[in-house]
Amino acid sequence: MTHLLSNISTAEEEFRLNRAAYEERIADLHRRRAAAVIGGPERARRLHRERKQMLPRERVAALIDPGSPFLEFGQLAGEGFYDDVPPGGGIITGVGLVAGRPCMIIANDATVKGGTYFRITAKKHVRAQMYAWQHRLACITLVQSGGANLPEQADIFPDDGQFGSVFYNQVRMSAEGIPQIATVHGPSTAGGAYIPALCDEIVIVRNQGAIFLGGPDLVYAATREEVDTETLGGGDMHSRISGVTDHLAENDAHAIAIVREIVRNLGAAPKQRRDIAAPKEPRYDPREIYGIVNRDSRIPTDNREILARLVDDSYFQEFKPLYGDSLICGVARLKGYEVGILANNGVIFSECALKGAHFIELCCQRDIPLLFLADVSGFMVGKTVEQQGISKHGAKFITAMASANVPRFTIITGGCYAAAYLAMCGRPFKPNAMLMWAGARSALLGPDQAVTTLTRIREKAQKRDGTSWTDEEKSAFQEPIRRSFEEFSSAYNYARNLWCDMVIDPAETRETMAMLLDLAGRLPAQATQFGVFRM
Ligand code: COA
């Protein structure tokens, strides 16, 4: 066991310049978050208030226990995708404590295009459900939705993982005893009607909430029947006549109070089964990370310095420190929660891959959750390493990582590229959660490598055809490639596409990880059966 020691001088000019650059990134993150929490346009928010409705974020705040945190997923989803649709995609998702029980809360934002489902809305709802399912969290859906956003049908209607999967997931979770509860706060049409209808228990707000497969206009178009919203699908009708709903609330606040009562009576909440130590702050301030990550993304970070600012008491039991040292492996605690950390410190060589596979096996044997801190340009390439069999060693690492049934978390802290993104438990390997720091980047290749590779391919073709290009033509070819790889790799591109769950300030890492580890620690242990290791 060692306390990690730092060699950083915070007084140096270099540190100061790096910190200023990272602080600008953090300011940018806060600007984006602030835009997301506003919700829809002023006109729609005013209408909500005139109808005496709480805004969606006010509903969420009223639902969770006073003073408790809300662990929000996908806050920046859809940012910049649809004209005048704010980040978030018209839906709020996250985990909060309700009557002392962690629940997945999913709230439509009807101030954004009537709470209708765009592609990204459906994807975000499904992602929240998958997290809830994996962690066996009760789902509380605060519904006010016009259902499918009609022009988006190709992206929400026909396929698995789209809007229809929301309903499938509700049914399957209910079948597994994961409670599904809904409150209906406003008109909920078609798909918006099936969300509550497929829940175990529904609360509806009188004179506000309405559930119908087709609204009054559609009914008139189809049958020429004139009928008002309340008669067609209002709370009173559904609570007295159709029996679609189970509880009639007087207003939003009353509905939320009823849900809190329902949750209070769900039985014992799953208990934390892990041994949590008394949390200790790192010996170095996590905010110093801003000055350690170089403002020039081509300059690598010494990730031992990062670890010293993340783990409790800067205490790290390193595994094989003298072998394959560009992959740092070791056990530490984050706010008291034990975790096995794999952190890059350079490219991945065969030795690193073997060491990483061995360390993952140890963590699985000892039931220790894994945290991948990804900051890596790729696996080592070249004749020597190929002859050493880096493909099969890399495959062993990937097999161990993909098979591990302990909770797995990924944080991209720097630049994370190519197969190394996958090996460090990238999104396709289904980590329990994937986070990115505000300055993180990920792509198939870095912008410089992409430009070089595509230029060489083009020049080879020119040589074959006996043509050539001027310097101007060459830079006109290269510039858009560089720009598109830079834009692609941004953490915000990952966030807006929901390829990651959240973008965080490095200084939020300990708090966020503690919440995620707490939720994962309430699940029973699961044995790991490894795939075949290529020897
Ligand atoms: N698809 C695409 N856009 C939709 C939509 C839908 N299904 N439903 C509503 N919208 C848009 C509206 O065009 C409007 O856009 P704007 O802000 O750019 O003007 C915005 O959402 C808000 O709708 P509006 O009707 O002004 O708000 P409201 O609060 O009075 O009513 C609804 C909201 C959802 C009750 C109402 O719009 C409605 O009944 N929509 C039709 C729902 C439907 O039939 N869905 C069937 C899906 S299969």
XYZ file of C-alpha atoms and ligand atoms in Angstrom:
583
model
C 0.000 0.000 0.000
C 1.274 3.437 -0.861
C 0.182 6.978 -0.654
C 0.676 8.441 -4.106
C 3.099 11.343 -4.045
C 2.809 14.331 -6.333
C 5.669 16.021 -8.170
C 3.548 18.881 -9.431
C 4.334 22.442 -8.538
C 1.131 24.417 -8.605
C 3.109 27.670 -8.676
C 4.548 27.074 -12.152
C 3.408 29.171 -15.104
C 2.635 26.024 -17.094
C 0.271 24.801 -14.364
C -1.422 28.205 -14.226
C -1.991 28.317 -17.991
C -3.362 24.782 -18.058
C -5.679 25.524 -15.157
C -7.009 28.665 -16.851
C -7.724 26.670 -20.013
C -9.526 23.905 -18.089
C -11.533 26.431 -16.074
C -12.816 27.821 -19.364
C -13.995 24.294 -20.233
C -15.779 24.043 -16.895
C -17.462 27.412 -17.486
C -18.593 26.098 -20.885
C -19.991 22.942 -19.214
C -21.992 25.071 -16.783
C -23.329 27.228 -19.625
C -24.546 24.112 -21.422
C -26.134 22.691 -18.272
C -27.870 26.005 -17.582
C -29.362 25.961 -21.101
C -30.617 22.419 -20.514
C -32.446 23.093 -17.261
C -34.514 25.966 -18.648
C -36.672 23.618 -20.705
C -38.846 24.792 -23.592
C -39.607 28.304 -24.844
C -40.874 31.052 -22.535
C -44.324 30.910 -24.178
C -44.736 27.199 -23.331
C -43.479 27.652 -19.778
C -45.878 30.555 -19.226
C -48.768 28.429 -20.512
C -47.787 25.720 -18.042
C -47.902 28.187 -15.180
C -51.195 29.693 -16.339
C -52.636 26.194 -16.228
C -51.401 26.034 -12.601
C -48.993 23.245 -13.479
C -45.544 22.707 -11.975
C -42.692 22.763 -14.481
C -41.128 19.322 -15.015
C -38.003 20.078 -12.987
C -40.172 21.388 -10.164
C -42.034 18.069 -10.200
C -38.761 16.152 -9.972
C -37.526 18.381 -7.150
C -40.770 17.863 -5.237
C -40.600 14.102 -5.748
C -37.152 13.477 -4.315
C -36.331 13.645 -0.627
C -35.548 17.210 0.463
C -31.838 18.005 0.268
C -30.958 14.756 -1.540
C -29.035 14.786 -4.848
C -30.451 14.003 -8.278
C -28.046 11.957 -10.393
C -29.051 13.143 -13.844
C -28.473 11.043 -16.966
C -28.306 12.444 -20.481
C -28.807 16.071 -19.487
C -27.190 17.323 -22.719
C -28.778 14.726 -25.013
C -29.898 16.125 -28.348
C -28.046 19.419 -27.841
C -28.197 21.302 -31.154
C -30.008 18.497 -33.004
C -33.450 19.925 -33.623
C -34.373 23.558 -34.316
C -35.161 25.356 -31.063
C -35.342 22.116 -29.048
C -33.152 22.645 -25.990
C -30.572 20.158 -24.704
C -32.236 17.248 -22.944
C -34.494 16.232 -25.819
C -37.732 17.028 -23.956
C -37.293 14.504 -21.173
C -35.537 14.481 -17.801
C -34.018 11.243 -16.487
C -32.049 10.466 -13.373
C -31.850 8.678 -10.065
C -33.164 10.283 -6.900
C -34.173 9.174 -3.424
C -37.921 8.918 -2.921
C -38.988 8.112 0.629
C -35.469 6.851 1.247
C -35.458 4.527 -1.790
C -33.355 5.174 -4.913
C -35.691 5.361 -7.915
C -35.265 6.085 -11.602
C -37.269 9.213 -12.353
C -38.335 9.895 -15.933
C -40.201 13.147 -16.565
C -41.604 14.367 -19.870
C -41.096 18.042 -20.507
C -44.282 19.192 -22.200
C -42.827 22.694 -22.632
C -40.696 21.115 -25.380
C -42.910 20.304 -28.385
C -45.722 19.005 -26.210
C -43.449 16.394 -24.585
C -43.420 14.423 -27.832
C -40.758 11.799 -28.540
C -37.939 12.606 -30.945
C -35.333 9.935 -31.731
C -33.146 11.177 -28.923
C -36.072 11.385 -26.475
C -36.847 7.717 -27.024
C -33.179 6.756 -26.812
C -32.811 8.641 -23.534
C -35.947 7.070 -22.054
C -34.734 3.603 -23.056
C -31.263 4.260 -21.628
C -32.802 5.321 -18.304
C -34.857 2.136 -18.285
C -31.810 -0.053 -19.023
C -29.932 1.538 -16.126
C -32.962 1.055 -13.861
C -33.343 -2.547 -14.978
C -29.678 -3.352 -14.375
C -29.838 -1.768 -10.903
C -33.374 -2.953 -10.111
C -34.585 0.589 -9.467
C -38.291 1.370 -9.287
C -39.262 3.603 -12.229
C -41.426 6.643 -11.641
C -42.569 8.279 -14.863
C -44.071 11.763 -14.721
C -46.113 11.806 -17.890
C -47.316 14.667 -20.050
C -46.665 13.738 -23.646
C -48.230 13.983 -27.070
C -46.577 10.625 -27.865
C -44.629 10.192 -31.060
C -43.198 13.281 -32.730
C -44.796 12.518 -36.055
C -42.121 13.719 -38.522
C -39.592 11.534 -36.659
C -41.380 8.262 -37.320
C -38.491 6.494 -39.051
C -36.320 7.064 -36.013
C -38.819 6.270 -33.315
C -41.383 3.844 -34.610
C -40.191 0.661 -36.332
C -37.016 -0.513 -34.629
C -35.783 -2.098 -31.438
C -34.325 0.513 -29.077
C -36.791 3.167 -30.262
C -40.020 4.391 -28.671
C -41.711 0.975 -28.778
C -38.954 -0.473 -26.582
C -40.075 1.827 -23.771
C -43.288 -0.219 -23.462
C -41.559 -3.573 -23.799
C -39.082 -2.624 -21.085
C -41.878 -1.471 -18.763
C -43.649 -4.812 -19.062
C -40.510 -6.911 -18.629
C -39.334 -4.894 -15.631
C -42.767 -5.184 -14.036
C -42.631 -8.932 -14.639
C -39.337 -9.035 -12.746
C -40.876 -7.192 -9.803
C -39.301 -3.814 -10.572
C -42.101 -1.352 -9.737
C -43.469 0.833 -12.538
C -45.371 3.874 -11.319
C -46.741 6.809 -13.326
C -48.291 10.159 -12.641
C -50.223 11.830 -15.434
C -49.973 15.606 -15.276
C -51.284 16.693 -18.654
C -52.716 15.399 -21.930
C -51.022 12.092 -22.770
C -51.812 10.809 -26.203
C -51.158 7.554 -28.064
C -47.648 6.448 -26.959
C -47.980 8.982 -24.158
C -51.112 7.118 -23.046
C -49.538 3.682 -23.120
C -46.683 4.725 -20.824
C -49.024 5.109 -17.835
C -51.375 2.374 -19.016
C -48.515 -0.133 -18.863
C -47.527 0.870 -15.336
C -48.355 -1.050 -12.156
C -50.010 1.954 -10.524
C -51.177 5.298 -11.950
C -51.939 8.647 -10.360
C -53.735 11.273 -12.461
C -54.272 14.973 -11.817
C -57.919 16.149 -11.934
C -58.738 18.628 -14.733
C -55.128 18.465 -15.999
C -54.111 14.905 -16.735
C -55.763 13.106 -19.635
C -55.141 9.731 -21.202
C -56.425 8.810 -24.641
C -55.215 6.895 -27.657
C -56.518 9.695 -29.894
C -57.230 13.256 -28.724
C -60.484 15.188 -29.436
C -59.279 16.420 -32.847
C -58.323 12.967 -34.013
C -61.629 11.528 -32.739
C -63.518 14.198 -34.692
C -61.497 13.502 -37.837
C -62.098 9.775 -37.541
C -65.735 9.598 -36.417
C -67.133 13.169 -36.439
C -67.791 12.720 -32.714
C -67.444 16.036 -30.827
C -65.990 15.382 -27.407
C -63.977 17.451 -24.950
C -60.718 16.393 -23.312
C -62.167 15.763 -19.860
C -64.995 13.567 -21.116
C -62.693 11.691 -23.470
C -59.831 10.950 -21.076
C -59.843 13.187 -17.997
C -58.810 12.136 -14.517
C -62.321 12.002 -13.153
C -63.545 9.809 -16.003
C -60.598 7.411 -15.775
C -60.790 7.172 -11.999
C -64.585 6.616 -11.846
C -65.694 5.125 -15.172
C -62.932 3.429 -17.182
C -60.763 2.368 -14.217
C -57.640 3.168 -16.230
C -56.183 5.156 -13.309
C -55.860 4.235 -9.647
C -55.556 7.543 -7.757
C -57.103 10.943 -8.479
C -54.992 13.885 -7.335
C -56.157 17.488 -6.985
C -53.001 19.009 -8.470
C -49.366 18.227 -9.358
C -48.114 18.514 -5.785
C -50.851 16.183 -4.534
C -50.011 13.634 -7.249
C -46.386 13.673 -6.206
C -47.324 13.263 -2.548
C -49.407 10.194 -3.487
C -46.452 8.705 -5.412
C -44.194 9.219 -2.423
C -46.727 7.273 -0.333
C -46.830 4.472 -2.901
C -43.020 4.241 -2.856
C -42.966 4.315 0.957
C -45.072 1.153 0.881
C -43.077 -0.780 -1.697
C -41.366 -2.814 1.018
C -37.756 -2.744 2.095
C -35.407 -0.911 -0.269
C -32.423 -2.993 -1.431
C -29.638 -2.602 1.126
C -26.010 -1.699 0.467
C -24.151 -4.990 0.805
C -20.574 -3.743 0.577
C -18.291 -2.682 3.328
C -17.918 1.101 3.045
C -14.934 2.683 4.782
C -15.053 6.140 6.334
C -14.484 8.496 3.375
C -11.256 10.454 3.301
C -10.383 13.352 1.011
C -7.376 12.862 -1.304
C -4.157 14.402 -0.004
C -4.138 16.741 -3.025
C -7.006 18.937 -4.153
C -8.982 17.360 -7.064
C -9.247 20.864 -8.587
C -5.514 20.706 -9.253
C -6.412 18.285 -12.050
C -7.254 21.384 -14.131
C -3.610 22.429 -14.062
C -2.225 18.928 -14.707
C -4.145 18.136 -17.894
C -2.205 20.025 -20.564
C -4.107 22.649 -22.559
C -2.459 21.150 -25.648
C -4.294 17.864 -26.060
C -1.263 16.316 -27.816
C 0.752 16.417 -24.573
C 0.067 13.317 -22.464
C -1.086 13.468 -18.854
C 0.733 11.709 -16.019
C -2.272 9.812 -14.718
C -0.574 8.861 -11.431
C -0.880 12.564 -10.626
C -4.581 12.332 -11.481
C -5.089 9.260 -9.275
C -3.412 11.054 -6.367
C -6.220 13.634 -6.642
C -9.101 11.214 -6.976
C -8.729 8.395 -4.455
C -9.329 8.527 -0.706
C -6.255 9.654 1.196
C -4.338 9.271 -2.131
C -3.971 5.665 -0.988
C -3.492 3.172 -3.844
C -2.584 -0.498 -3.645
C -0.896 -0.812 -6.990
C -0.738 -4.166 -8.770
C 2.454 -4.988 -10.753
C 3.807 -1.411 -10.645
C 7.038 -2.505 -12.319
C 5.439 -4.339 -15.236
C 3.463 -2.938 -18.183
C 3.498 0.429 -16.488
C 1.561 2.301 -19.171
C -1.539 0.655 -17.699
C -1.818 1.480 -14.003
C -3.840 -1.085 -12.047
C -4.687 -1.023 -8.373
C -7.279 -0.983 -5.641
C -8.388 2.205 -3.911
C -11.446 3.776 -2.340
C -13.632 6.597 -3.587
C -15.548 8.234 -0.747
C -15.204 4.951 1.113
C -16.334 2.663 -1.756
C -13.754 0.098 -2.823
C -12.905 0.021 -6.507
C -10.362 -1.654 -8.806
C -8.925 1.034 -11.083
C -7.370 0.576 -14.518
C -5.862 3.847 -15.723
C -3.859 4.410 -18.903
C -0.486 6.064 -18.736
C 0.580 5.737 -22.378
C -0.201 3.316 -25.188
C -1.252 -0.258 -24.429
C 1.559 -2.830 -24.915
C 1.194 -6.620 -24.671
C 2.406 -6.536 -21.053
C -0.277 -3.979 -20.158
C -2.968 -6.124 -21.748
C -1.825 -9.209 -19.814
C -1.566 -7.292 -16.581
C -4.996 -5.726 -17.116
C -6.588 -9.132 -17.796
C -4.963 -10.571 -14.655
C -6.121 -7.607 -12.553
C -9.703 -7.886 -13.839
C -9.686 -11.588 -12.889
C -8.554 -10.653 -9.382
C -11.313 -8.067 -9.019
C -13.948 -10.543 -10.222
C -12.645 -13.184 -7.796
C -12.811 -10.642 -4.953
C -16.037 -8.962 -6.037
C -14.499 -5.522 -6.465
C -16.169 -3.103 -8.945
C -13.998 -1.908 -11.814
C -13.317 1.673 -12.850
C -11.657 2.308 -16.205
C -9.988 5.723 -16.476
C -9.475 5.986 -20.215
C -6.827 8.261 -21.702
C -5.060 6.401 -24.487
C -4.188 6.870 -28.112
C -4.402 3.151 -28.869
C -2.692 -0.207 -28.730
C 0.981 -0.239 -29.707
C 1.478 -1.060 -33.389
C 4.464 -2.307 -35.425
C 6.303 -5.449 -36.441
C 7.850 -6.184 -33.038
C 4.608 -6.102 -31.084
C 2.713 -8.024 -33.750
C 5.345 -10.766 -33.533
C 4.900 -10.735 -29.761
C 1.210 -11.394 -30.419
C -0.353 -8.113 -29.304
C -3.621 -9.091 -31.020
C -4.067 -12.134 -28.810
C -2.924 -10.294 -25.689
C -5.290 -7.428 -26.448
C -7.999 -10.043 -27.010
C -7.337 -11.486 -23.534
C -7.775 -8.036 -22.013
C -11.004 -7.465 -23.919
C -12.273 -10.946 -22.999
C -11.608 -10.311 -19.298
C -13.189 -6.833 -19.416
C -16.265 -7.956 -21.378
C -16.854 -11.058 -19.242
C -16.480 -9.362 -15.863
C -19.773 -9.465 -13.970
C -18.709 -7.032 -11.278
C -20.061 -3.491 -11.768
C -17.978 -1.649 -14.382
C -17.651 2.084 -14.881
C -15.817 4.088 -17.491
C -14.615 7.652 -17.348
C -12.893 9.087 -20.384
C -10.534 11.581 -18.817
C -8.389 12.532 -21.827
C -8.201 11.406 -25.453
C -9.400 7.843 -26.029
C -9.055 6.389 -29.492
C -9.528 3.377 -31.732
C -9.628 -0.148 -30.274
C -8.348 1.192 -26.974
C -11.705 2.977 -26.532
C -13.373 -0.402 -26.753
C -10.803 -2.179 -24.562
C -11.175 0.454 -21.837
C -14.825 -0.581 -21.523
C -16.250 1.836 -24.093
C -20.009 2.099 -24.511
C -20.408 -1.010 -26.703
C -19.125 -3.064 -23.749
C -22.028 -1.891 -21.611
C -20.383 -0.310 -18.576
C -22.948 0.400 -15.830
C -22.305 4.052 -16.642
C -19.976 5.934 -18.953
C -18.843 9.438 -18.055
C -16.585 11.941 -19.782
C -14.640 14.813 -18.319
C -15.331 18.195 -19.874
C -12.059 18.119 -21.847
C -12.289 14.451 -22.908
C -12.256 13.301 -26.517
C -12.847 10.035 -28.304
C -12.813 8.896 -31.931
C -11.498 6.231 -34.266
C -8.378 8.326 -34.758
C -7.042 11.646 -33.486
C -7.445 14.572 -35.945
C -3.730 14.526 -36.937
C -3.674 10.776 -37.537
C -6.930 10.941 -39.495
C -5.531 13.692 -41.733
C -2.267 11.786 -42.294
C -4.002 8.480 -43.034
C -6.558 9.904 -45.462
C -3.905 12.071 -47.167
C -1.673 9.050 -47.739
C -4.567 7.086 -49.205
C -5.392 9.971 -51.553
C -1.745 10.421 -52.589
C -1.366 6.718 -53.319
C -4.400 6.912 -55.624
C -2.926 10.014 -57.307
C 0.356 8.195 -57.876
C -1.508 5.277 -59.425
C -3.491 7.640 -61.711
C -0.475 9.807 -62.516
C -2.066 12.946 -60.998
C -0.984 15.292 -58.212
C -2.349 18.245 -56.201
C -1.212 21.729 -55.266
C -0.482 22.722 -51.662
C -3.756 24.664 -51.610
C -5.718 21.645 -52.838
C -4.028 19.508 -50.226
C -4.923 21.808 -47.351
C -8.469 22.235 -48.713
C -8.712 18.436 -48.516
C -7.175 18.197 -45.054
C -8.910 21.039 -43.214
C -12.486 19.633 -43.223
C -11.142 16.231 -42.141
C -9.324 17.758 -39.207
C -12.384 19.821 -38.234
C -14.793 16.917 -38.506
C -12.580 14.648 -36.375
C -12.185 17.397 -33.783
C -15.929 18.022 -33.640
C -16.725 14.335 -33.596
C -14.401 13.588 -30.712
C -15.787 16.241 -28.353
C -17.366 15.060 -25.088
C -20.426 17.123 -26.045
C -20.857 15.195 -29.277
C -20.870 12.027 -27.162
C -23.334 13.603 -24.754
C -25.702 14.910 -27.421
C -25.798 11.489 -29.083
C -26.141 9.722 -25.729
C -22.943 7.775 -26.334
C -22.074 8.728 -22.757
C -24.324 9.279 -19.750
C -22.904 12.539 -18.497
C -20.154 15.091 -18.964
C -18.658 16.064 -15.633
C -16.168 18.418 -14.086
C -13.159 16.333 -12.886
C -13.850 17.766 -9.437
C -17.280 16.056 -9.505
C -15.763 12.621 -10.120
C -15.646 11.402 -6.514
C -19.180 12.463 -5.683
C -20.648 11.050 -8.900
C -18.743 7.773 -8.617
C -19.811 7.374 -4.989
C -23.470 7.589 -6.048
C -22.963 5.124 -8.896
C -21.033 2.698 -6.686
C -23.690 2.980 -4.009
C -26.414 1.979 -6.478
C -24.364 -0.904 -7.877
C -23.565 -2.093 -4.337
C -27.254 -2.779 -3.713
C -27.294 -5.617 -6.221
C -26.483 -9.237 -5.334
C -22.993 -10.469 -6.251
C -22.811 -12.168 -9.621
C -20.206 -14.793 -10.461
C -18.145 -14.283 -13.624
C -17.734 -16.936 -16.296
C -14.898 -15.809 -18.573
C -14.885 -16.406 -22.310
C -12.052 -18.436 -23.835
C -8.723 -16.662 -23.400
C -6.564 -16.900 -26.526
C -3.206 -18.154 -25.229
N -45.687 15.555 -33.444
C -44.942 16.651 -33.693
N -45.126 17.829 -33.064
C -46.100 17.915 -32.161
C -46.946 16.819 -31.868
C -46.692 15.601 -32.544
N -47.392 14.500 -32.261
N -47.804 17.193 -30.912
C -47.522 18.454 -30.622
N -46.508 18.898 -31.372
C -45.877 20.227 -31.329
C -46.799 21.341 -31.791
O -46.716 21.507 -33.183
C -46.223 22.543 -31.049
O -45.066 22.974 -31.723
P -44.565 24.508 -31.629
O -44.155 24.730 -30.195
O -43.402 24.562 -32.562
O -45.723 25.361 -32.008
C -45.772 21.940 -29.719
O -45.627 20.545 -29.960
C -46.747 22.129 -28.595
O -48.027 21.717 -29.028
P -49.377 22.555 -28.661
O -50.522 21.839 -29.255
O -49.202 23.990 -28.974
O -49.314 22.404 -27.051
P -50.450 21.978 -26.053
O -49.784 21.940 -24.722
O -51.649 22.830 -26.185
O -50.878 20.477 -26.462
C -50.583 18.166 -27.038
C -49.953 19.452 -26.460
C -49.493 17.120 -27.104
C -51.705 17.713 -26.116
C -51.232 18.456 -28.411
O -50.300 19.158 -29.217
C -51.637 17.215 -29.140
O -52.696 16.656 -28.826
N -50.835 16.773 -30.130
C -51.140 15.633 -30.955
C -50.707 14.361 -30.273
C -50.991 13.162 -31.133
O -51.986 13.053 -31.759
N -50.038 12.226 -31.152
C -50.185 11.043 -31.908
C -48.887 10.322 -31.950
S -49.099 8.815 -32.818
